CSV table of C-alpha atoms in Angstrom, one decimal:
chain,number,residue,atom,x,y,z
A,1,UNK,CA,9.5,-9.3,7.6
A,2,UNK,CA,10.1,-6.7,4.6
A,3,UNK,CA,12.9,-4.8,7.0
A,4,UNK,CA,10.3,-1.6,7.3
A,5,UNK,CA,9.2,-1.5,11.1
A,6,UNK,CA,6.8,0.6,12.7
A,7,UNK,CA,6.6,1.5,16.2
A,8,UNK,CA,4.4,1.3,18.7
A,9,UNK,CA,2.7,-1.3,16.8
A,10,UNK,CA,-0.7,-0.1,18.9
A,11,UNK,CA,-1.8,3.1,20.2
A,12,UNK,CA,-4.7,4.3,22.0
A,13,UNK,CA,-5.7,7.4,22.8
A,14,UNK,CA,-8.1,9.9,23.9
A,15,UNK,CA,-9.5,12.2,22.1
A,16,UNK,CA,-7.7,15.8,21.8
A,17,UNK,CA,-4.4,14.1,22.8
A,18,UNK,CA,-1.7,14.5,20.3
A,19,UNK,CA,0.1,10.6,19.3
A,20,UNK,CA,3.6,10.0,17.7
A,21,UNK,CA,4.5,7.0,15.4
A,22,UNK,CA,8.1,6.3,14.1
A,23,UNK,CA,8.9,4.3,10.8
A,24,UNK,CA,12.0,2.8,10.1
A,25,UNK,CA,12.5,2.2,6.7
A,26,UNK,CA,14.6,-0.5,4.8
A,27,UNK,CA,18.2,1.0,5.0
A,28,UNK,CA,19.6,1.3,2.0
A,29,UNK,CA,15.6,2.9,0.5
A,30,UNK,CA,16.0,6.6,0.1
A,31,UNK,CA,12.3,7.0,-0.5
A,32,UNK,CA,9.2,6.8,2.5
A,33,UNK,CA,5.9,6.9,2.5
A,34,UNK,CA,3.1,7.0,5.0
A,35,UNK,CA,-0.5,5.4,4.0
A,36,UNK,CA,-3.7,5.7,5.9
A,37,UNK,CA,-5.7,2.5,6.0
A,38,UNK,CA,-9.5,1.9,7.7
A,39,UNK,CA,-10.9,-1.2,8.0
A,40,UNK,CA,-12.2,-2.9,4.9
A,41,UNK,CA,-10.1,-0.2,2.6
A,42,UNK,CA,-7.0,0.0,0.8
A,43,UNK,CA,-4.5,2.2,2.1
A,44,UNK,CA,-5.0,5.9,1.2
A,45,UNK,CA,-1.7,7.7,0.3
A,46,UNK,CA,-0.4,10.7,3.2
A,47,UNK,CA,2.9,11.5,2.1
A,48,UNK,CA,6.1,10.8,0.6
A,49,UNK,CA,9.8,11.5,1.4
A,50,UNK,CA,12.7,11.6,-0.9
A,51,UNK,CA,16.0,11.6,1.6
A,52,UNK,CA,14.7,14.3,3.9
A,53,UNK,CA,12.8,15.9,1.4
A,54,UNK,CA,9.3,15.3,1.9
A,55,UNK,CA,7.9,16.3,-1.8
A,56,UNK,CA,4.6,15.4,-1.6
A,57,UNK,CA,1.3,15.3,0.2
A,58,UNK,CA,-2.2,14.1,-0.3
A,59,UNK,CA,-5.0,16.6,1.1
A,60,UNK,CA,-6.1,13.7,3.9
A,61,UNK,CA,-3.3,15.1,5.9
A,62,UNK,CA,-5.1,17.9,7.8
A,63,UNK,CA,-2.6,20.5,9.2
A,64,UNK,CA,-3.3,18.7,12.7
A,65,UNK,CA,-1.0,15.7,10.7
A,66,UNK,CA,2.8,16.5,9.8
A,67,UNK,CA,5.5,14.4,9.1
A,68,UNK,CA,9.2,14.8,9.4
A,69,UNK,CA,12.7,12.7,8.0
A,70,UNK,CA,15.1,15.0,9.6
A,71,UNK,CA,18.0,12.5,8.9
A,72,UNK,CA,16.6,11.1,5.4
A,73,UNK,CA,16.2,7.8,7.7
A,74,UNK,CA,13.8,7.1,10.2
A,75,UNK,CA,10.6,9.4,9.5
A,76,UNK,CA,7.8,10.1,12.4
A,77,UNK,CA,4.2,11.1,12.0
A,78,UNK,CA,2.4,13.2,14.6
A,79,UNK,CA,-1.1,13.6,14.4
A,80,UNK,CA,-2.2,16.5,17.4
A,81,UNK,CA,-5.8,17.0,18.4
A,82,UNK,CA,-6.5,13.4,17.8
A,83,UNK,CA,-10.3,12.8,16.6
A,84,UNK,CA,-12.3,9.6,16.9
A,85,UNK,CA,-12.1,9.8,12.7
A,86,UNK,CA,-8.1,9.4,13.0
A,87,UNK,CA,-8.7,5.7,14.4
A,88,UNK,CA,-7.1,3.6,11.5
A,89,UNK,CA,-3.8,2.0,10.9
A,90,UNK,CA,-1.3,3.6,9.5
A,91,UNK,CA,1.3,2.2,7.1
A,92,UNK,CA,4.9,3.0,6.2
A,93,UNK,CA,6.8,1.9,3.2
A,94,UNK,CA,9.5,2.4,1.6
A,95,UNK,CA,11.4,1.9,-1.7
A,96,UNK,CA,14.9,2.8,-3.7
A,97,UNK,CA,15.0,5.0,-6.7
A,98,UNK,CA,17.7,5.5,-9.6
A,99,UNK,CA,17.6,9.0,-8.9
A,100,UNK,CA,15.2,9.6,-11.2
A,101,UNK,CA,11.9,11.2,-10.5
A,102,UNK,CA,9.6,9.5,-12.1
A,103,UNK,CA,11.3,5.9,-12.0
A,104,UNK,CA,8.6,3.9,-10.7
A,105,UNK,CA,9.6,1.4,-7.7
A,106,UNK,CA,8.4,-1.4,-5.8
A,107,UNK,CA,7.1,-0.1,-2.0
A,108,UNK,CA,7.7,-2.7,0.8
A,109,UNK,CA,5.2,-2.1,3.6
A,110,UNK,CA,5.7,-2.3,7.4
A,111,UNK,CA,3.4,-3.9,9.8
A,112,UNK,CA,2.0,-0.5,10.7
A,113,UNK,CA,0.8,1.1,14.0
A,114,UNK,CA,-3.0,0.9,14.8
A,115,UNK,CA,-4.6,3.8,16.0
A,116,UNK,CA,-7.8,3.7,18.4
A,117,UNK,CA,-8.8,7.0,19.5
A,118,UNK,CA,-11.6,6.9,22.5
B,1,UNK,CA,-7.8,11.9,-11.1
B,2,UNK,CA,-7.2,7.8,-11.0
B,3,UNK,CA,-9.2,5.3,-9.4
B,4,UNK,CA,-9.0,1.8,-9.1
B,5,UNK,CA,-12.0,-0.6,-8.4
B,6,UNK,CA,-12.0,-4.7,-7.6
B,7,UNK,CA,-14.7,-6.7,-9.0
B,8,UNK,CA,-15.9,-8.7,-6.2
B,9,UNK,CA,-15.1,-7.7,-2.8
B,10,UNK,CA,-14.8,-11.7,-1.3
B,11,UNK,CA,-13.8,-15.2,-3.2
B,12,UNK,CA,-14.3,-18.5,-1.7
B,13,UNK,CA,-12.4,-21.4,-3.6
B,14,UNK,CA,-11.6,-24.7,-3.0
B,15,UNK,CA,-8.7,-25.8,-2.1
B,16,UNK,CA,-6.1,-26.7,-5.1
B,17,UNK,CA,-8.0,-24.7,-7.2
B,18,UNK,CA,-6.9,-21.6,-9.1
B,19,UNK,CA,-8.2,-18.3,-8.2
B,20,UNK,CA,-8.6,-15.6,-10.4
B,21,UNK,CA,-8.8,-11.9,-8.6
B,22,UNK,CA,-9.8,-8.8,-11.1
B,23,UNK,CA,-9.6,-5.4,-10.8
B,24,UNK,CA,-10.2,-2.4,-13.6
B,25,UNK,CA,-8.7,0.8,-13.4
B,26,UNK,CA,-9.5,4.4,-14.9
B,27,UNK,CA,-6.7,6.2,-15.8
B,28,UNK,CA,-5.2,4.9,-19.6
B,29,UNK,CA,-1.7,6.6,-18.5
B,30,UNK,CA,-1.4,4.4,-16.3
B,31,UNK,CA,2.0,2.9,-16.2
B,32,UNK,CA,2.8,0.3,-13.8
B,33,UNK,CA,0.5,-2.1,-11.6
B,34,UNK,CA,1.3,-4.0,-8.6
B,35,UNK,CA,-0.6,-6.8,-6.5
B,36,UNK,CA,0.0,-6.6,-2.8
B,37,UNK,CA,-1.3,-9.9,-0.4
B,38,UNK,CA,-2.3,-8.5,3.1
B,39,UNK,CA,-2.8,-10.9,6.4
B,40,UNK,CA,-4.8,-9.9,9.0
B,41,UNK,CA,-2.9,-7.6,11.2
B,42,UNK,CA,-0.3,-7.1,8.8
B,43,UNK,CA,0.6,-4.5,6.3
B,44,UNK,CA,0.4,-4.8,2.2
B,45,UNK,CA,3.3,-7.8,1.0
B,46,UNK,CA,4.0,-7.3,-2.6
B,47,UNK,CA,3.7,-10.1,-4.8
B,48,UNK,CA,3.8,-9.4,-8.5
B,49,UNK,CA,4.3,-6.0,-10.5
B,50,UNK,CA,3.7,-5.7,-14.4
B,51,UNK,CA,4.2,-2.6,-16.3
B,52,UNK,CA,2.4,-1.0,-19.1
B,53,UNK,CA,4.6,-3.1,-22.1
B,54,UNK,CA,3.8,-6.0,-20.9
B,55,UNK,CA,0.3,-8.1,-20.9
B,56,UNK,CA,1.4,-10.5,-18.9
B,57,UNK,CA,4.2,-11.7,-16.1
B,58,UNK,CA,4.5,-15.1,-14.2
B,59,UNK,CA,5.9,-15.6,-10.8
B,60,UNK,CA,5.8,-18.6,-8.4
B,61,UNK,CA,2.2,-19.9,-8.5
B,62,UNK,CA,0.9,-16.5,-9.9
B,63,UNK,CA,0.6,-14.9,-12.7
B,64,UNK,CA,-0.9,-11.1,-13.4
B,65,UNK,CA,-2.3,-10.2,-17.0
B,66,UNK,CA,-2.8,-6.7,-18.3
B,67,UNK,CA,-5.3,-5.8,-20.6
B,68,UNK,CA,-5.0,-1.9,-21.3
B,69,UNK,CA,-7.6,-2.0,-24.5
B,70,UNK,CA,-10.3,-2.2,-21.3
B,71,UNK,CA,-7.9,-1.4,-18.3
B,72,UNK,CA,-8.3,-4.6,-16.6
B,73,UNK,CA,-5.8,-6.3,-14.9
B,74,UNK,CA,-6.3,-10.0,-13.2
B,75,UNK,CA,-4.5,-11.8,-10.6
B,76,UNK,CA,-4.3,-15.8,-11.2
B,77,UNK,CA,-3.0,-17.9,-8.5
B,78,UNK,CA,-2.6,-21.4,-9.3
B,79,UNK,CA,-3.2,-24.6,-6.6
B,80,UNK,CA,-4.3,-22.5,-4.2
B,81,UNK,CA,-3.5,-23.4,-0.5
B,82,UNK,CA,-4.9,-22.3,2.7
B,83,UNK,CA,-2.1,-20.0,3.1
B,84,UNK,CA,-2.9,-17.6,0.4
B,85,UNK,CA,-6.1,-16.9,2.7
B,86,UNK,CA,-5.8,-12.7,2.6
B,87,UNK,CA,-7.3,-9.6,1.2
B,88,UNK,CA,-5.2,-8.9,-2.2
B,89,UNK,CA,-5.3,-5.2,-4.1
B,90,UNK,CA,-4.3,-4.1,-6.6
B,91,UNK,CA,-2.5,-1.0,-7.1
B,92,UNK,CA,-1.7,1.5,-9.6
B,93,UNK,CA,1.1,4.1,-9.8
B,94,UNK,CA,-0.1,7.0,-10.0
B,95,UNK,CA,0.7,9.0,-13.1
B,96,UNK,CA,0.4,12.5,-11.9
B,97,UNK,CA,2.4,12.1,-8.9
B,98,UNK,CA,6.0,10.9,-8.6
B,99,UNK,CA,5.3,7.5,-6.4
B,100,UNK,CA,1.9,7.6,-5.0
B,101,UNK,CA,0.2,4.4,-5.3
B,102,UNK,CA,-3.3,4.1,-5.3
B,103,UNK,CA,-5.1,1.0,-4.1
B,104,UNK,CA,-8.3,-0.9,-4.7
B,105,UNK,CA,-10.7,-1.9,-1.9
B,106,UNK,CA,-9.4,-5.3,-1.9
B,107,UNK,CA,-11.1,-8.9,-2.4
B,108,UNK,CA,-11.0,-11.4,0.7
B,109,UNK,CA,-10.1,-14.9,-0.8
B,110,UNK,CA,-10.9,-17.5,1.8
B,111,UNK,CA,-10.0,-20.9,1.2
B,112,UNK,CA,-12.8,-24.1,1.5
B,113,UNK,CA,-11.0,-27.4,2.5
């Protein structure tokens, strides 16, 4: 257990429905990341927060996807009008930084939320 | 852009033998490299990392080697145990990004008794 928690662990939904996932990072970590992982592939970066600011978004993050981290602690990832292609594992990771934007730091991953869109 | 590739999608080793998992990356400016282990149904677990100013780093039963000349990274696991069965990902810190990690496609390590 890395200390990063994600809820729910599994979500089954019908195409066209909206879904929301939650991530609680390690408490002292100021950086939070979302990744998507499809079967047989490595995780793909979606977006990244430093405190409450969303600093980077991948082009994988279509306009149906939105992520928030309103108080700089937990984060939510919402997918609107889900499609079957959204079926994947959604992973959250967190890390701490020294405050220098380019500092590399170790990302610790949660267990993921597995989304199945029927 | 950066890309990361693993040489073998699967690797089978005898219990007790050493395992070597290889990885190649494309961007010579990459400066931070990480190995993750992912067991079924779990998120990736940090194993070991190395920065570009080093060639070798050792942990508990694991060693990472970095060859910047040929842009190659390897993970060596000594005395492989059944609990080492997992998918292993090498990952590269995206030089053009503040914090994005770029993962390879993974090598599935299986252990023969």
